[in-house]
Amino acid sequence: MQTAIMIVANYPLYIRSVPTQGELKFHYTVHTSLDVVEEKISGVGKALADQRELYLGLLYPTEDYKVYGYVTNSKVKFVIVVDSSNTSLRDNEIRSMFRKLHNSFTDVMCNPFYNPGDPIQSKAFDSIVSTMMVQAF
Amino acid sequence: MSPAQWDLPPELCCRPMAFVALTGLDVVYNAIHRAIWDAFCTNRRADRVPISFKVLPGDHEYPKCRTKRTSYEWYIPKGILKTGWMNKHLNLVPALVVLFYELDWDDPQWKEKQSECATKVEIVRTSLQGRNTKVAVVLIQKKTPLPPGEDLVASERASALCGACDLSGKSLFVLPHTDHLVGYIIRLENAFYEHAQTYYYNEIRRVKSHKEFLNKTTHQLLFVRHQFKMGFFSELKQDTQNALKYYRTAYSLVHELRAHETNMLEIKTMAGFINYKICRLCFQHNTPLDAIAQFRKHIDLCKKKIGSAELAFEHTAWMSKQFQSFGDLFDEAIKLGLTAIQTQNPGFYYQQAAYYAQERKQQAGQLCSHEPGVGYPAPDPLETPTGALDFYGQRPWRQGHQSIDPPDSEKEKQGILALQVKERDVLHSELIIALLSNAVAQFKKYKCPRMKSHLMVQMGEEYYHAKDYTKALKLLDYVMCDYRTERWWSLLTSILSTALKCSYLMGQVKDYITYSMELVGRGLLIVYKVDIVICDCQNEVPEPEPDCDPASVKMAQSLWSDRISLAGNNEFTIEVQDYVPFVQCKAKFLYPSFHIDEPVQLHVYVRADCPHPVRFSKLCVSLSNQEYNQYCLLEDASKEQDILEPSTQENMCLVPGKTRKYCFKFVAKTEDVGKKIEITSVGLMLGRETARYVYLNWRGGWGDAASSHETLQASRSFKRRTRLPEQQLDWDTVTIQSSTMIISRVPKISVQLTHEPPALTNEMYCMIVTIQSEEDTVAKDIKLTAGLKPGQDANLTQSTQITLNGSEVCDDSHPALLPDIPLGDLQPGQKPLYIHCVSTGSRILLFHVAYSVSATVEGKDITCKCHKDETVTLETVVPFEVAMKFVSSKFEHLERVFVDIPFLLMMDILSASPWPIELVNSEVQLASSMTAIDQPQSQVEGVTLQTSECASECFLLKCPPVQNGTSTVASGHYFISWKRKSAFAETSVVRTIVILPHVMVENIPLYVHAELPSFGRVRESLPVRYHLENRTGLVQDVEIGVEPSDAFMFSGLKQVRMRILPGTEQEMLYNFYPLMAGYQVLPQLNISLLRFPNISGQLLRRFLPSRIFVKVTF
């Protein structure tokens, strides 16, 4: 079953996908999903200015994948791509996964030696993502 | 099988409309008939009933109706739906046949015509044997019919005709051929429409009635068929709601069929048809979500129904078609007013269609790669006796076969082989590209730029596979910069490698070099062919890229050698700001400004990111002033040598990851003083001038497509910079200084100002400018500009004057700034300047000394123009203040003065200057309304005032009579000539004018003055004579009394009342006898004027002395 997690600030900060082959396709999927994220962000700003919901939900369904999005207040985008056939994951679980990711991402950002905008190279972050992928998929 | 095999049949995709056949019309030779036909078929707008008309000859053969089956018991259906069925009911079997016949009610040959008409009806009926098709007759008449009921002949004959033709009255129509043809036609066709609907209604009932004869085991196919037919008839009836219902039932039935390999295609084909119908109707009913849900269900159900593994490409082709046709439907609905959204638009379906088309291509590649010997099977298994299939979705070599196993395994093999061979010839790329470009168009519409780019990449790759490299390159090049600016290196890498292959195969040298440079460069994930550029410079054909089509490679190689042999084709300039090449460059001036007498220094930092060292042959910097370019050039000296020979110039070799610094120096031209020199570009030449070479051009001296982000990241980073060994630099710390200013040489002169501030208003203030040269050589052409610094308050310009001549006072003709006072070659000296400040306040004065001097820089003689500015802030203060007052002769302050009575004008000159002031002279110039009593001499002449000292003088004046009682008169001017008492410089005399105040002059009716000695002695008589002078033209009654006093005894009239005639004077003589010594108050004289009660005695007493000094007698 294929899955990918990506963190993106319009360019990739962190990418992890299982299995690793066909990674390019994931890249394209995530890249194209940013269209929807951007549209959603601009839409949210207009309609509900004070909305605190960072989880964007299912971005768009493709034949093979489900693409979920999440955006932090500093407009860093988290994208989770799940195989369409994976029905065990509900919206709530995806949401909590994003929250966990966000917490971990915040820890990375708090690291004084991390330079915002650089690709994330953190063992702690890696292990959190790994456990998440093992648990969820 | 043509590629169109997978296309949905047109009869399925069209909107079914009731079919009505018109007979008896001769549209070719009969104008009236032609007009009627045109009225039927032209201008069919949406508001007209949906009928498709067809003109058929009267004796047209309609499809024969098979004999009705009475029992289905032994009937085994051969397929789901016959291929001809839909077309039959759309175009062949009419719902209604209309016979047109020219017959007027009053036709003389009525009988004959009636029977002819009846015959014609009969012929039609015969040819429709067994069908429920209705027949109607339309009589074309020349006359306008009378209203119904009035024409008895007509109604009688009509019923007779109906009888003869065996028609109901409802099926006979009259069409008068008059002006309102279209109106009649519309009414006619509405009537036809009703007939047609009844026909289709009956058809539906007829099909429904079959149901009871069917059983579930053998007639499964018929369930589907009948539901489909009912749906189709409902559509013909324009009952789309019921049609949808029937189709939905048909759809669920089709999936209940027992599916196996032999009938899979048939099931899928029919499922596809029915799905198409359902989606179409859902869109028509404006329930797009239902359509989408149906389609999703359809795909989910059919996705896994691959069928025969050897013909897997058929499944993907079918899937692709499903998506495509749904996309078409969706798009059509949008054109009719449906609104789509970003995440739900036809683009996704086209994209998916393209995806399946790609799958198909891949599968076709795997399944159809037969050995060359295998040809198309000899008796074509795909050939059928009729040339077409009987049932949709069946195999031509076993039509009607419904059992699980194929009847003939050899035939089956041949058939599959035939299909595979056909598939091999399909132009898959074209299909894919068409679908992708559809999707691109949709995503463009729904604001998905990245999706669009992604699809364009796919298109480009598909063009590459289709060997249309030009188009591929164009598309890839178009999207590449999007990915580059978005910094998705992983995606860019894959695009670049495809583009590189394209450019290689096309022999596009420049593109090839550009892409390979970018691939080697930083950021990209793969380590690519490293010395591509270097090998490139050897004027050779590069190694072919891996995974290229061998035939294309051969062609490319000949292309390359052609290119190479062409002269002048071997020079390429690459503007790096659009790419991320493997060499980075930063150029900077050492300082933001350089003095003209020092060399301008320029550093160029170059760094290679590729994994191997790179040698370059030239580095040149172009500057905004191109004359300097020659100094900023680094060239490989070993020009003619082979590149492979180790160069002595290690300098020209870039080691990966290390920053190299190149320094340039040049002397700026004197004309460029005050100008900016900018780095317009830096060029780095790779390769040899003798062969092929590439210029990398950094516009502005630095930066490529990725630099700005990198600079930002570097600036954010607070990583400790590791100390690099000597001569090595941290790339990120190199800052950019792309322009410098050439400024004039530092002047070696001193300008000193000697003066005594503050300046005094109106004074010719002297400032001495001392210029001293500290130059080694003669300073020539010294020019001094002195004066008010420009840019200050405009009022200051008007109130400041500068002159070199201090002997005379400036006026307005003198400027506020004296420019370019030539001083010639410098003899160290002084220059006095005089400044005339009319107003107080501070002002900034500018002293600008310009000169030229010759200097030697780097062995070059240049004449430098130098200048030095000196500014000084000068405070101007008032030198003194003059206070003036009018006092009486008793030094009493006067509010007003009286005519002909003397008074004093007092001046107090209070020095405010910090420097001593010498008053040279003073003078009162009186106005005509004042006269001086004695010749006024200046009393302050030659007086020197220190700070805050005061000098006073007074003048005795009186006023001649004025016209009426009181008036205000001007007094005149007061001139003070003065100068600053200074040891520092000779100062000139300044004349300051003070305007004297106006004063009120008043006539007085009685003037009193006393005549008395200047002093008295104790106990000695002191005669006092009072004079009372009547100054009016009236006789005045005056009462006079003298008050007693302790200090005096006196004799004379103590109290008297007298008259004084006009203009005369009365004398009163008193003898005072002082009793005490010292200043004594005289006995007070009380005078009251009876005529002028407002003139008090007190006022008059002013004119009289009040006290006297009494001396002691011994």
Coordinates of C-alpha atoms in Angstrom, one line a residue, chain A residues 6 8-12 15 24-40 46 58-64 77 84 111-119, chain B residues 296 299-300 303 319 323 342-344 348 351-352 355-356 447-454 457 461 482-483 486-491 494-495 525 709 712-714 716-719:
Chain A
M6 CA 5.3 15.6 2.5
V8 CA 6.1 21.7 1.6
A9 CA 6.7 25.5 1.7
N10 CA 5.9 25.8 -1.9
Y11 CA 9.1 23.7 -2.4
P12 CA 9.7 20.5 -0.6
I15 CA 9.4 14.0 1.8
L24 CA 8.4 10.8 -8.7
K25 CA 4.7 10.2 -9.1
F26 CA 4.1 11.2 -5.5
H27 CA 6.0 14.3 -6.0
Y28 CA 3.8 15.2 -8.9
T29 CA 0.7 14.3 -7.0
V30 CA 1.7 16.5 -4.1
H31 CA 2.9 19.3 -6.3
T32 CA -0.4 19.4 -8.2
S33 CA -2.4 19.2 -4.9
L34 CA -0.9 22.5 -4.0
D35 CA -3.3 24.1 -6.5
V36 CA -6.2 23.0 -4.3
V37 CA -4.4 24.0 -1.1
E38 CA -3.8 27.5 -2.5
E39 CA -7.4 27.8 -3.6
K40 CA -8.6 26.7 -0.2
K46 CA -12.2 35.5 2.3
L58 CA -9.5 15.6 1.4
L59 CA -8.0 17.8 -1.3
Y60 CA -9.1 15.8 -4.3
P61 CA -9.8 12.2 -5.1
T62 CA -7.8 10.5 -7.8
E63 CA -8.3 7.0 -8.9
D64 CA -5.4 5.7 -6.9
K77 CA 1.7 22.8 3.8
S84 CA -7.4 4.8 -2.3
N111 CA 15.6 24.0 17.2
P112 CA 17.9 27.0 17.2
F113 CA 20.2 25.2 14.8
Y114 CA 17.5 24.7 12.2
N115 CA 17.4 27.4 9.5
P116 CA 13.8 28.0 8.5
G117 CA 13.4 27.2 4.8
D118 CA 16.1 24.5 4.7
P119 CA 15.1 20.9 4.2
Chain B
R296 CA -17.8 6.3 -9.9
I299 CA -15.8 2.5 -12.7
D300 CA -15.6 0.7 -9.4
K303 CA -12.3 -1.7 -12.9
M319 CA -11.6 2.4 -19.4
F323 CA -13.4 8.4 -18.7
Q342 CA -11.6 23.2 -9.1
T343 CA -11.7 19.7 -7.6
Q344 CA -14.5 18.4 -9.8
F348 CA -9.8 15.0 -14.0
Q351 CA -6.5 13.1 -17.2
Q352 CA -7.6 9.6 -16.0
Y355 CA -3.7 7.6 -17.7
Y356 CA -5.5 4.6 -19.0
K447 CA -7.1 27.5 -11.8
C448 CA -4.8 24.5 -11.5
P449 CA -1.5 25.8 -12.8
R450 CA 0.5 23.0 -11.3
M451 CA -1.8 20.3 -12.6
K452 CA -1.5 22.0 -15.9
S453 CA 2.3 21.9 -15.8
H454 CA 2.2 18.3 -14.8
V457 CA 5.2 17.4 -18.8
E461 CA 7.2 13.0 -22.6
D482 CA 7.8 26.9 -13.3
Y483 CA 9.4 24.0 -11.6
E486 CA 9.1 26.5 -7.4
R487 CA 12.3 24.8 -6.5
W488 CA 11.0 21.3 -7.0
W489 CA 14.4 19.9 -8.0
S490 CA 13.3 16.3 -8.1
L491 CA 10.7 17.1 -10.7
S494 CA 13.3 14.3 -14.4
I495 CA 12.1 16.9 -16.9
L525 CA 19.6 15.2 -7.2
H709 CA 16.5 32.0 -2.4
L712 CA 18.0 34.5 1.7
Q713 CA 18.6 31.2 3.3
A714 CA 22.2 32.1 3.9
R716 CA 18.8 33.6 7.8
S717 CA 21.3 31.0 8.8
F718 CA 23.2 31.6 12.0
K719 CA 25.4 28.6 11.6

